[in-house]
Coordinates of C-alpha atoms in Angstrom, one line a residue:
M209 CA 69.6 14.9 -64.3
T210 CA 72.8 15.2 -62.2
E211 CA 75.7 12.7 -62.4
D212 CA 74.6 11.2 -59.1
S213 CA 71.2 10.3 -60.4
E214 CA 70.5 6.7 -60.8
I215 CA 68.7 5.9 -64.1
P216 CA 66.3 2.9 -63.7
A217 CA 67.2 -0.2 -65.7
D218 CA 63.8 -0.1 -67.5
A219 CA 64.1 3.6 -68.4
A220 CA 63.4 4.6 -72.0
P221 CA 66.6 5.0 -74.2
E222 CA 66.1 8.8 -74.7
L223 CA 66.2 9.3 -71.0
A224 CA 69.5 7.4 -70.6
E225 CA 71.1 9.4 -73.4
T226 CA 70.3 12.8 -72.1
D227 CA 73.5 14.7 -71.4
D228 CA 74.1 16.8 -68.2
A229 CA 73.8 20.2 -69.9
E230 CA 70.4 19.4 -71.4
S231 CA 69.1 17.9 -68.1
D232 CA 70.0 21.0 -66.1
E233 CA 67.8 23.2 -68.3
A234 CA 65.1 20.7 -69.2
E235 CA 61.9 20.4 -67.2
P236 CA 62.3 17.4 -64.8
R237 CA 60.5 14.3 -65.9
H238 CA 59.5 11.2 -63.9
P239 CA 61.8 8.2 -64.6
A240 CA 60.5 5.5 -66.9
V241 CA 58.0 7.8 -68.5
P242 CA 58.9 8.4 -72.3
S243 CA 58.8 11.9 -73.7
V244 CA 55.9 12.7 -76.1
G245 CA 57.3 16.0 -77.4
G246 CA 60.6 17.8 -77.7
S247 CA 63.2 17.8 -80.5
D248 CA 62.9 15.9 -83.7
D249 CA 65.7 13.5 -82.8
A250 CA 64.0 12.5 -79.5
H251 CA 62.7 8.9 -79.5
S252 CA 59.6 7.6 -77.9
V253 CA 57.6 4.4 -77.9
P254 CA 55.1 4.8 -80.7
R255 CA 51.4 3.9 -80.3
A256 CA 50.6 0.5 -81.6
E257 CA 48.4 0.7 -84.7
G258 CA 46.4 -2.2 -85.8
V259 CA 48.1 -4.4 -83.2
R260 CA 46.2 -5.9 -80.2
T261 CA 47.9 -5.0 -77.0
H262 CA 48.5 -8.1 -75.0
R263 CA 48.6 -7.8 -71.2
P264 CA 51.0 -10.3 -69.6
A265 CA 49.6 -13.0 -67.3
S266 CA 51.5 -11.4 -64.3
E267 CA 49.5 -9.2 -62.0
H268 CA 52.5 -7.0 -61.5
G269 CA 55.7 -5.9 -63.3
T270 CA 56.8 -3.9 -66.3
I271 CA 55.3 -4.8 -69.6
P272 CA 58.0 -6.0 -72.0
A273 CA 58.4 -3.7 -75.0
D274 CA 58.0 -6.5 -77.6
Q275 CA 54.4 -7.0 -76.4
I276 CA 53.4 -3.3 -76.7
G277 CA 53.7 -2.7 -80.4
P278 CA 56.1 -2.7 -83.4
A279 CA 59.8 -2.9 -82.6
D280 CA 61.5 0.3 -81.9
P281 CA 64.0 1.2 -84.6
D282 CA 66.7 1.7 -81.9
G283 CA 66.0 -1.6 -80.4
P284 CA 63.9 -3.0 -77.6
V285 CA 63.5 -1.4 -74.3
P286 CA 66.0 -3.0 -71.9
A287 CA 64.4 -5.5 -69.6
A288 CA 64.7 -5.4 -65.9
P289 CA 67.7 -7.3 -64.5
E290 CA 67.0 -11.0 -63.7
H291 CA 66.7 -12.1 -60.1
D292 CA 68.8 -14.9 -58.9
H293 CA 66.2 -16.4 -56.7
E294 CA 63.3 -18.7 -57.5
H295 CA 60.0 -16.8 -58.1
D296 CA 56.6 -18.4 -57.7
H297 CA 54.8 -16.0 -60.2
E298 CA 53.8 -17.3 -63.6
S299 CA 56.2 -16.5 -66.5
S300 CA 56.0 -12.8 -67.4
G301 CA 56.6 -13.5 -71.0
T302 CA 60.1 -12.2 -71.3
K303 CA 61.9 -12.4 -74.6
D304 CA 64.2 -15.3 -73.5
G305 CA 61.4 -17.2 -71.8
G306 CA 62.7 -16.8 -68.2
D307 CA 60.6 -17.3 -65.1
D308 CA 61.4 -13.8 -63.7
C309 CA 58.3 -11.5 -63.2
G310 CA 60.2 -8.4 -64.2
C311 CA 58.7 -6.4 -61.4
G312 CA 61.9 -5.3 -59.9
S313 CA 61.2 -4.2 -56.3
S314 CA 57.5 -3.4 -56.9
C315 CA 56.1 -6.8 -55.9
G316 CA 58.1 -7.1 -52.7
C317 CA 60.4 -9.8 -54.0
S318 CA 64.0 -9.5 -52.5
D319 CA 66.9 -11.9 -51.9
G320 CA 67.0 -13.4 -48.5
E321 CA 64.0 -11.4 -47.2
E322 CA 60.5 -12.5 -46.4
A323 CA 58.0 -11.4 -49.1
K324 CA 56.4 -8.0 -48.3
P325 CA 52.8 -7.1 -49.2
A326 CA 52.6 -6.5 -52.9
V327 CA 52.3 -3.1 -54.4
A328 CA 50.4 -2.6 -57.6
A329 CA 52.0 -1.0 -60.6
D330 CA 49.9 2.1 -60.1
G331 CA 51.2 2.6 -56.6
G332 CA 48.2 1.1 -54.7
A333 CA 48.4 -1.9 -52.5
T334 CA 46.8 -5.2 -53.4
P335 CA 43.6 -5.6 -51.3
S336 CA 44.0 -8.1 -48.5
N337 CA 40.7 -9.8 -49.3
V338 CA 41.4 -10.5 -53.0
T339 CA 43.1 -13.7 -54.1
P340 CA 46.0 -13.6 -56.7
D341 CA 43.6 -14.6 -59.4
G342 CA 41.3 -11.6 -58.6
Q343 CA 38.6 -13.4 -56.7
L344 CA 37.0 -11.9 -53.6
D345 CA 37.8 -13.8 -50.4
L346 CA 35.5 -12.8 -47.5
G347 CA 36.7 -15.5 -45.2
E348 CA 34.3 -17.4 -42.9
M349 CA 30.9 -15.8 -42.5
T350 CA 28.6 -16.3 -39.4
E351 CA 25.3 -17.7 -40.4
P352 CA 22.4 -15.4 -39.2
A353 CA 20.1 -16.8 -36.6
E354 CA 16.7 -17.8 -37.9
G355 CA 13.5 -17.0 -36.1
V356 CA 15.1 -15.4 -33.1
S357 CA 16.8 -12.1 -32.3
Q358 CA 20.6 -12.2 -32.4
D359 CA 22.3 -11.2 -29.2
I360 CA 24.5 -8.1 -29.5
E361 CA 27.2 -7.7 -26.8
S362 CA 27.2 -4.1 -25.7
E363 CA 27.6 -2.2 -22.5
N364 CA 24.5 -0.2 -23.4
P365 CA 21.1 -1.7 -24.4
P366 CA 20.2 -0.9 -28.0
D367 CA 17.3 1.3 -26.9
E368 CA 19.5 3.6 -24.9
R369 CA 21.3 6.6 -26.3
V370 CA 25.0 6.2 -25.9
G371 CA 27.2 9.1 -24.6
L372 CA 24.4 11.5 -23.8
P373 CA 25.8 14.4 -21.8
E374 CA 24.2 14.8 -18.4
G375 CA 21.5 17.5 -18.4
V376 CA 20.9 17.5 -22.1
D377 CA 17.3 18.0 -23.1
L378 CA 16.3 15.9 -26.1
D379 CA 13.0 17.8 -26.8
T380 CA 12.5 19.6 -30.1
P381 CA 15.1 22.4 -30.4
G382 CA 13.9 25.9 -30.2
Y383 CA 13.5 28.0 -33.3
E384 CA 16.6 30.0 -32.6
I385 CA 18.5 27.0 -34.2
R386 CA 17.5 28.6 -37.5
D387 CA 19.9 31.5 -36.8
R388 CA 22.8 28.9 -36.7
M389 CA 21.6 27.3 -39.9
N390 CA 21.1 30.3 -42.1
D391 CA 20.9 34.1 -42.2
I392 CA 17.3 34.2 -43.4
E393 CA 15.1 36.5 -41.4
T394 CA 11.5 35.6 -40.7
P395 CA 9.0 37.8 -42.6
D396 CA 7.0 40.1 -40.4
E397 CA 3.7 38.5 -41.5
K398 CA 4.8 34.9 -40.8
T399 CA 3.5 33.6 -37.5
W400 CA 4.6 30.3 -35.8
F401 CA 3.1 28.0 -33.2
M402 CA 5.6 29.6 -30.8
E403 CA 3.7 32.9 -31.0
L404 CA 0.5 31.1 -30.1
D405 CA 2.3 29.3 -27.3
E406 CA 3.7 32.6 -26.0
A407 CA 0.6 34.7 -26.2
V408 CA -2.2 32.2 -25.4
I409 CA -1.0 28.9 -23.9
D410 CA 1.8 30.1 -21.7
E411 CA -0.4 33.0 -20.6
D412 CA -3.1 30.6 -19.3
R413 CA -5.6 32.0 -21.9
C414 CA -6.1 28.8 -23.8
I415 CA -9.8 27.7 -23.8
Q416 CA -9.0 24.1 -25.1
C417 CA -11.3 24.3 -28.1
G418 CA -8.9 22.4 -30.4
T419 CA -9.3 24.8 -33.4
C420 CA -5.5 25.2 -33.7
V421 CA -5.1 21.4 -34.0
A422 CA -7.7 21.3 -36.8
A423 CA -6.2 24.3 -38.6
C424 CA -2.7 23.0 -38.8
P425 CA -2.0 21.8 -42.4
S426 CA 1.0 19.7 -41.4
D427 CA -0.6 18.0 -38.4
S428 CA 2.2 19.4 -36.3
I429 CA 0.0 20.2 -33.3
G430 CA -1.1 17.6 -30.8
I431 CA -2.7 17.5 -27.3
G432 CA -0.3 17.1 -24.4
E433 CA -0.9 15.3 -21.1
D434 CA -2.0 18.6 -19.6
D435 CA -4.8 18.8 -22.2
L436 CA -3.2 21.7 -23.9
P437 CA -2.0 22.1 -27.5
E438 CA 1.6 21.3 -28.0
L439 CA 4.0 21.0 -31.0
V440 CA 4.7 17.4 -31.9
K441 CA 6.8 18.0 -35.0
M442 CA 8.3 20.8 -37.1
C443 CA 6.2 24.0 -37.4
T444 CA 6.0 25.4 -40.9
G445 CA 5.1 28.9 -39.9
C446 CA 1.9 28.9 -41.9
S447 CA 0.2 31.2 -39.3
L448 CA -3.1 29.2 -39.4
C449 CA -3.0 28.1 -35.8
W450 CA -2.8 31.7 -34.8
D451 CA -5.3 33.0 -37.2
F452 CA -8.1 30.7 -36.1
C453 CA -7.5 30.7 -32.4
P454 CA -10.5 32.5 -30.7
R455 CA -8.1 33.9 -28.1
G456 CA -5.4 34.7 -30.6
G457 CA -5.8 35.9 -34.1
L458 CA -9.5 35.2 -34.6
R459 CA -11.7 38.2 -33.8
Y460 CA -14.5 36.0 -32.6
E461 CA -17.2 38.7 -32.5
R462 CA -16.8 39.1 -36.2
Q463 CA -18.2 35.6 -36.7
W464 CA -21.5 36.5 -35.0
K465 CA -22.9 38.2 -38.1
L466 CA -22.7 34.8 -39.9
T467 CA -26.0 33.8 -38.2
G468 CA -27.7 36.7 -36.5
G469 CA -26.5 39.8 -38.2
D470 CA -26.1 43.0 -36.2
D471 CA -28.6 41.9 -33.6
N472 CA -26.2 39.3 -32.4
V473 CA -23.8 42.1 -31.5
K474 CA -26.3 44.5 -30.0
G475 CA -28.5 42.1 -28.0
A476 CA -29.2 38.4 -27.3
G477 CA -29.4 37.6 -31.0
D478 CA -32.2 37.4 -33.5
P479 CA -33.2 33.7 -33.4
I480 CA -35.9 32.2 -35.6
T481 CA -37.7 30.8 -32.6
E482 CA -37.3 29.7 -29.0
F483 CA -38.8 26.9 -26.9
S484 CA -38.7 25.2 -23.6
A485 CA -38.7 21.5 -24.3
T486 CA -38.2 18.1 -22.7
V487 CA -37.9 14.5 -23.8
E488 CA -40.6 12.0 -22.7
E489 CA -38.6 8.8 -23.2
D490 CA -37.4 6.9 -20.2
W491 CA -33.7 7.3 -21.1
R492 CA -34.0 11.1 -20.3
E493 CA -33.4 10.3 -16.7
N494 CA -29.6 10.2 -17.3
A495 CA -29.6 13.2 -19.6
Q496 CA -28.9 16.8 -18.7
D497 CA -32.1 18.9 -18.1
G498 CA -34.6 18.0 -20.8
G499 CA -32.4 15.7 -22.9
V500 CA -33.1 17.7 -26.1
V501 CA -29.6 17.6 -27.5
T502 CA -29.5 13.8 -27.5
S503 CA -33.0 13.6 -28.9
V504 CA -32.2 15.9 -31.8
L505 CA -29.0 13.9 -32.7
I506 CA -30.9 10.6 -32.6
H507 CA -33.5 11.9 -35.0
L508 CA -30.8 13.3 -37.4
L509 CA -29.2 9.8 -37.4
E510 CA -32.4 7.9 -37.9
E511 CA -33.4 10.2 -40.8
G512 CA -30.0 9.8 -42.5
E513 CA -29.2 13.4 -42.1
I514 CA -25.9 12.7 -40.4
D515 CA -23.4 9.8 -40.2
G516 CA -22.3 10.6 -36.7
A517 CA -22.1 13.2 -34.0
M518 CA -19.1 14.5 -32.1
V519 CA -20.1 14.5 -28.4
A520 CA -18.4 14.1 -25.1
T521 CA -17.8 10.8 -23.3
E522 CA -16.4 9.9 -19.9
S523 CA -12.8 8.9 -19.7
E524 CA -12.3 5.2 -19.0
T525 CA -9.5 6.0 -16.5
E526 CA -10.6 9.3 -14.9
P527 CA -14.2 9.6 -13.7
W528 CA -16.1 12.7 -14.8
K529 CA -13.4 13.8 -17.2
A530 CA -14.8 14.4 -20.7
E531 CA -13.1 13.2 -23.9
P532 CA -14.2 13.6 -27.5
F533 CA -16.2 10.8 -29.0
L534 CA -17.9 10.2 -32.3
A535 CA -21.3 8.5 -31.7
T536 CA -22.8 6.8 -34.7
T537 CA -25.8 4.9 -33.2
P538 CA -28.7 6.0 -31.0
E539 CA -27.4 3.6 -28.3
E540 CA -24.1 5.4 -28.2
L541 CA -25.8 8.8 -28.0
I542 CA -28.0 7.7 -25.1
A543 CA -25.1 6.2 -23.3
N544 CA -23.3 9.5 -23.4
A545 CA -26.2 11.8 -22.5
G546 CA -25.3 14.4 -19.9
S547 CA -22.9 17.3 -19.4
F548 CA -19.3 17.6 -18.3
Y549 CA -17.5 20.7 -17.1
N550 CA -14.2 20.4 -18.9
Q551 CA -13.3 21.0 -22.5
T552 CA -12.5 18.1 -24.8
M553 CA -10.6 19.8 -27.6
A554 CA -13.5 18.6 -29.8
V555 CA -12.6 20.6 -32.9
G556 CA -9.2 19.0 -32.9
A557 CA -10.8 15.5 -32.8
V558 CA -12.9 16.0 -36.0
D559 CA -10.5 13.8 -38.0
V560 CA -12.1 11.4 -40.4
E561 CA -9.1 9.1 -40.4
Q562 CA -9.3 8.8 -36.6
W563 CA -12.8 7.5 -36.7
A564 CA -12.6 5.6 -40.0
D565 CA -13.7 2.3 -38.4
K566 CA -17.0 4.0 -37.3
L567 CA -17.9 5.8 -40.5
P568 CA -19.4 4.4 -43.7
T569 CA -17.0 3.5 -46.5
T570 CA -18.4 6.1 -48.9
D571 CA -16.7 9.1 -50.5
P572 CA -15.5 11.2 -47.6
E573 CA -16.8 14.3 -49.4
E574 CA -20.3 12.9 -48.8
L575 CA -20.0 12.5 -45.1
S576 CA -22.3 14.5 -42.8
L577 CA -21.6 15.1 -39.1
A578 CA -23.0 17.1 -36.2
L579 CA -20.9 18.8 -33.6
V580 CA -22.0 19.5 -30.0
G581 CA -19.7 22.0 -28.3
T582 CA -19.2 25.3 -26.5
P583 CA -19.7 28.6 -28.3
C584 CA -16.0 29.1 -28.8
E585 CA -15.7 25.7 -30.5
I586 CA -18.5 26.5 -32.9
E587 CA -16.8 29.9 -33.6
G588 CA -13.7 28.0 -34.6
V589 CA -15.5 25.6 -36.9
R590 CA -17.4 28.4 -38.6
A591 CA -14.2 30.3 -39.3
L592 CA -12.5 27.2 -40.7
Q593 CA -15.5 26.4 -42.9
D594 CA -15.7 30.0 -44.2
F595 CA -12.4 29.8 -45.9
G596 CA -11.1 27.7 -48.8
W597 CA -7.8 26.9 -47.2
D598 CA -6.4 23.4 -47.0
Y599 CA -5.9 22.1 -43.4
A600 CA -4.8 18.6 -44.2
A601 CA -6.3 15.6 -42.4
H602 CA -8.9 17.6 -40.6
E603 CA -10.3 19.4 -43.6
T604 CA -12.7 16.6 -44.7
G605 CA -14.0 16.3 -41.1
V606 CA -14.5 20.0 -40.6
R607 CA -16.3 20.5 -43.9
A608 CA -18.5 17.5 -43.1
I609 CA -20.0 19.3 -40.1
D610 CA -23.5 20.2 -41.3
Y611 CA -25.2 20.7 -37.9
T612 CA -23.8 22.6 -34.9
I613 CA -25.3 22.6 -31.4
A614 CA -23.9 25.1 -28.9
L615 CA -24.3 24.6 -25.2
M616 CA -24.9 27.8 -23.2
C617 CA -21.7 28.6 -21.4
T618 CA -20.2 31.3 -19.2
K619 CA -17.0 29.4 -18.4
N620 CA -15.4 26.0 -18.4
F621 CA -13.1 24.4 -15.9
N622 CA -9.8 22.6 -15.5
Y623 CA -10.6 19.0 -14.6
E624 CA -7.8 18.5 -12.1
T625 CA -8.3 21.7 -10.3
L626 CA -12.1 21.6 -10.1
L627 CA -12.7 17.9 -9.2
G628 CA -9.4 16.7 -8.0
E629 CA -8.5 19.6 -5.7
M630 CA -11.6 21.6 -4.9
V631 CA -14.2 18.9 -4.8
E632 CA -12.3 15.7 -3.7
E633 CA -9.4 17.1 -1.6
Q634 CA -10.9 20.3 -0.1
R635 CA -14.5 19.1 0.3
D636 CA -13.9 15.4 0.8
I637 CA -16.2 14.1 -2.0
P638 CA -14.5 11.2 -3.9
I639 CA -14.8 11.7 -7.6
E640 CA -15.9 8.1 -8.2
S641 CA -18.9 8.7 -5.8
I642 CA -20.4 11.5 -8.0
G643 CA -23.5 10.5 -9.9
K644 CA -24.4 13.9 -11.4
L645 CA -22.9 17.4 -11.8
D646 CA -24.7 20.6 -12.8
V647 CA -24.3 24.3 -12.7
L648 CA -27.7 25.8 -12.1
H649 CA -28.9 29.2 -10.7
G650 CA -25.4 30.3 -10.0
D651 CA -24.5 27.2 -8.0
L652 CA -22.4 24.1 -8.5
M653 CA -24.5 21.1 -7.6
V654 CA -23.2 17.6 -7.0
W655 CA -25.3 14.4 -6.4
D656 CA -23.9 11.0 -5.4
T657 CA -24.7 7.7 -7.2
D658 CA -27.8 7.2 -5.0
G659 CA -29.3 10.5 -6.2
E660 CA -28.6 12.4 -2.9
M661 CA -27.3 16.0 -3.2
V662 CA -23.9 16.2 -1.5
L663 CA -22.8 19.7 -2.5
Q664 CA -24.5 22.9 -3.5
E665 CA -22.3 26.0 -3.4
E666 CA -21.9 29.2 -5.3
I667 CA -20.0 28.7 -8.5
E668 CA -17.9 31.8 -7.7
H669 CA -16.2 29.8 -5.0
F670 CA -14.7 27.7 -7.7
H671 CA -13.5 30.6 -9.8
D672 CA -9.8 29.5 -9.5
A673 CA -10.6 26.3 -11.3
A674 CA -12.1 28.1 -14.3
L675 CA -10.2 28.6 -17.6
K676 CA -8.9 32.1 -17.5
G677 CA -9.5 32.6 -21.3
C678 CA -13.2 32.1 -20.7
D679 CA -13.3 35.6 -19.0
E680 CA -12.7 37.2 -22.5
C681 CA -15.7 35.4 -24.1
A682 CA -18.9 37.4 -24.7
D683 CA -20.7 34.6 -26.5
F684 CA -22.9 33.0 -23.8
T685 CA -25.6 31.6 -26.2
G686 CA -23.5 30.4 -29.1
F687 CA -24.3 33.1 -31.7
T688 CA -22.8 31.1 -34.6
A689 CA -24.5 27.8 -34.0
D690 CA -27.6 26.3 -35.7
L691 CA -29.2 25.4 -32.3
T692 CA -28.4 26.6 -28.8
V693 CA -29.5 24.5 -25.8
G694 CA -29.2 25.2 -22.1
S695 CA -31.0 25.3 -18.8
V696 CA -31.3 29.1 -18.3
G697 CA -34.8 30.4 -19.1
S698 CA -36.6 27.1 -18.5
S699 CA -38.0 25.3 -15.4
D700 CA -36.4 22.2 -14.0
E701 CA -36.3 19.2 -16.3
Y702 CA -36.8 21.4 -19.3
S703 CA -34.2 22.7 -21.8
S704 CA -34.2 26.1 -23.4
V705 CA -33.8 25.8 -27.2
I706 CA -32.9 28.7 -29.5
V707 CA -33.2 28.0 -33.2
R708 CA -30.8 30.4 -35.1
T709 CA -30.5 29.1 -38.7
E710 CA -32.6 27.3 -41.3
Q711 CA -30.4 24.2 -40.7
G712 CA -31.3 24.4 -37.1
M713 CA -35.0 24.7 -38.0
K714 CA -34.7 21.5 -40.0
A715 CA -33.3 19.6 -37.1
W716 CA -36.0 21.0 -34.8
D717 CA -38.8 20.0 -37.2
L718 CA -37.4 16.4 -37.3
T719 CA -37.5 16.2 -33.5
K720 CA -40.4 18.3 -32.1
D721 CA -43.1 15.6 -32.5
D722 CA -41.3 13.5 -29.9
L723 CA -40.9 16.4 -27.4
D724 CA -43.0 18.1 -24.9
F725 CA -42.4 21.7 -25.7
H726 CA -43.9 25.2 -25.4
D727 CA -42.7 28.8 -25.9
L728 CA -39.5 29.8 -24.0
E729 CA -40.5 30.5 -20.5
D730 CA -38.1 33.3 -19.5
R731 CA -36.3 35.1 -22.3
S732 CA -35.2 37.9 -19.9
A733 CA -33.2 35.4 -17.9
I734 CA -31.1 34.5 -20.9
G735 CA -30.8 38.2 -21.8
K736 CA -29.6 39.2 -18.4
L737 CA -26.9 36.5 -18.3
Q738 CA -25.9 37.3 -21.8
G739 CA -25.5 41.0 -20.8
W740 CA -23.4 40.0 -17.7
D741 CA -21.2 37.8 -19.8
K742 CA -20.5 40.6 -22.3
K743 CA -19.7 43.1 -19.5
K744 CA -17.2 40.7 -18.0
A745 CA -15.6 40.1 -21.4
F746 CA -15.3 43.8 -22.2
E747 CA -13.4 44.2 -18.9
S748 CA -11.1 41.3 -19.5
L749 CA -10.3 41.9 -23.2
E750 CA -7.0 43.8 -23.6
R751 CA -8.0 44.6 -27.2
E752 CA -10.9 46.5 -28.6
F753 CA -14.2 44.6 -29.1
D754 CA -15.1 45.5 -32.6
P755 CA -17.5 43.2 -34.7
D756 CA -16.8 45.4 -37.8
A757 CA -13.0 45.1 -37.7
P758 CA -11.1 42.7 -39.9
R759 CA -11.6 39.0 -39.0
F760 CA -8.0 38.3 -38.2
I761 CA -5.7 40.1 -35.7
D762 CA -2.0 40.3 -36.5
Y763 CA 0.3 39.0 -33.9
T764 CA 2.1 42.3 -33.8
D765 CA -1.1 44.1 -32.9
H766 CA -2.0 41.5 -30.3
A767 CA 1.5 41.8 -28.8
E768 CA 1.1 45.5 -28.6
N769 CA -2.2 45.2 -26.7
Y770 CA -1.3 42.3 -24.4
G771 CA 2.4 43.1 -23.9
T772 CA 3.6 39.7 -25.2
E773 CA 7.0 39.2 -26.8
L774 CA 7.5 39.7 -30.5
N775 CA 9.2 36.8 -32.4
P776 CA 9.5 34.5 -29.4
H777 CA 10.9 31.7 -31.7
D778 CA 14.0 33.8 -32.1
A779 CA 14.4 34.4 -28.4
G780 CA 15.2 30.8 -27.4
H781 CA 11.8 29.8 -26.0

């Protein structure tokens, strides 16, 4: 140390005796800290051995040497100078029994000055909410209100986001956010919902079958207000929504061989048998054509073959708009007899948990269901059932489908465009006044609630209301279904029934005794419409129609054929 340095009063003796020459060369040390090394003649406070160290009652101040350990051979460490003012601390246990705390300036005591906040010996301040005896003092606490919500004074209601910049969109961020989070590149074979959105939904090619909803293992896909699939939570990039989409990665014609073999590809299929049939019960009056579908389902229920059937029901808020419904009684089936001309996303609604209150409380693996749908919906179900992949909540429901009934279909329609715009607005027919709808002999027919026909017009006049993805479908008669039912090929009030599988034959045998039926009246009519449907599909498809090709189409191959963007999730969509 230099001559101008002030040596603290409580410094250890060896520090006070250090001469100037030694201090200039020695490594600087903090005052009041004894040396633990150095020359042999240096002195330090030895560690107490066998003696219990006693901490003084005072919260602050230097510990007197006589309470640390055995006496130092050179004498006690000098105590801090005594204050000449009264101190309200307890006695610090000094050698002469004085009432000074021995803290020097560390506790804030000073002559003629107001006491300052105490500073602990380790340099930290004493907490303001701790009493001198070390107890926590929280002050006065407000008792919480009981049984009522407590008012919170705020400029903004608690349910409003504070400080939201104007124009900020709070929707799920695009996948390009991954580029700002890490440098991991997406593997080429990994396909996201954004690819399906880009290539199918945004391109107006979605046929609203709901297969992508059922295929998603993380339940990340829902149904939006526009009746189209939408992402409702994080996509995992598992590729299943793309793989099983009949307008995306699923080569739907590859599924046809599951039921009819090569003949399904070359002609109108190779069914087991075909009939024209009608129901004789009184309830058939409200059914479509012969009411065969409803009759088959009722017999399956009554025989214990199924626990329920996924059918279409009319929306409670929008007349003539179809929604998916699980019927579990004959009464529910009869009440929902008839046809609608918009898709219901039926495959996406085959969720056991959604209908738990209507199903028996048995082992879910023992459930048995029937599905009535369009040919594309049946294709999606068959593809899902044909693979051992896990698709979460929908897996049990999909695998429970033991009977499939396809409705003959050349195209389906957008509800708002067909009924809201073209029928109600352009042709002045209120939707709520419609009693029956049918597409027969190439015409759209509409009857009012009194049974009077109010519209009969070529279906081609309503082409703009059709789902554009339907143009790519070549499956008019539902090649992958157990049973196919429609009006083409039979006279009025009869349904054409095509039995394609042994399971379909079992359902027919359970029902036929309660039907009026005979051989199919006009097979050529079905064949001609099937041929027309294929020709239209071949013209609309941008890819090759190849039933022998691999079942799944890579997104990169699809993008090359359709001109869609590669990796749209990285492009800020």
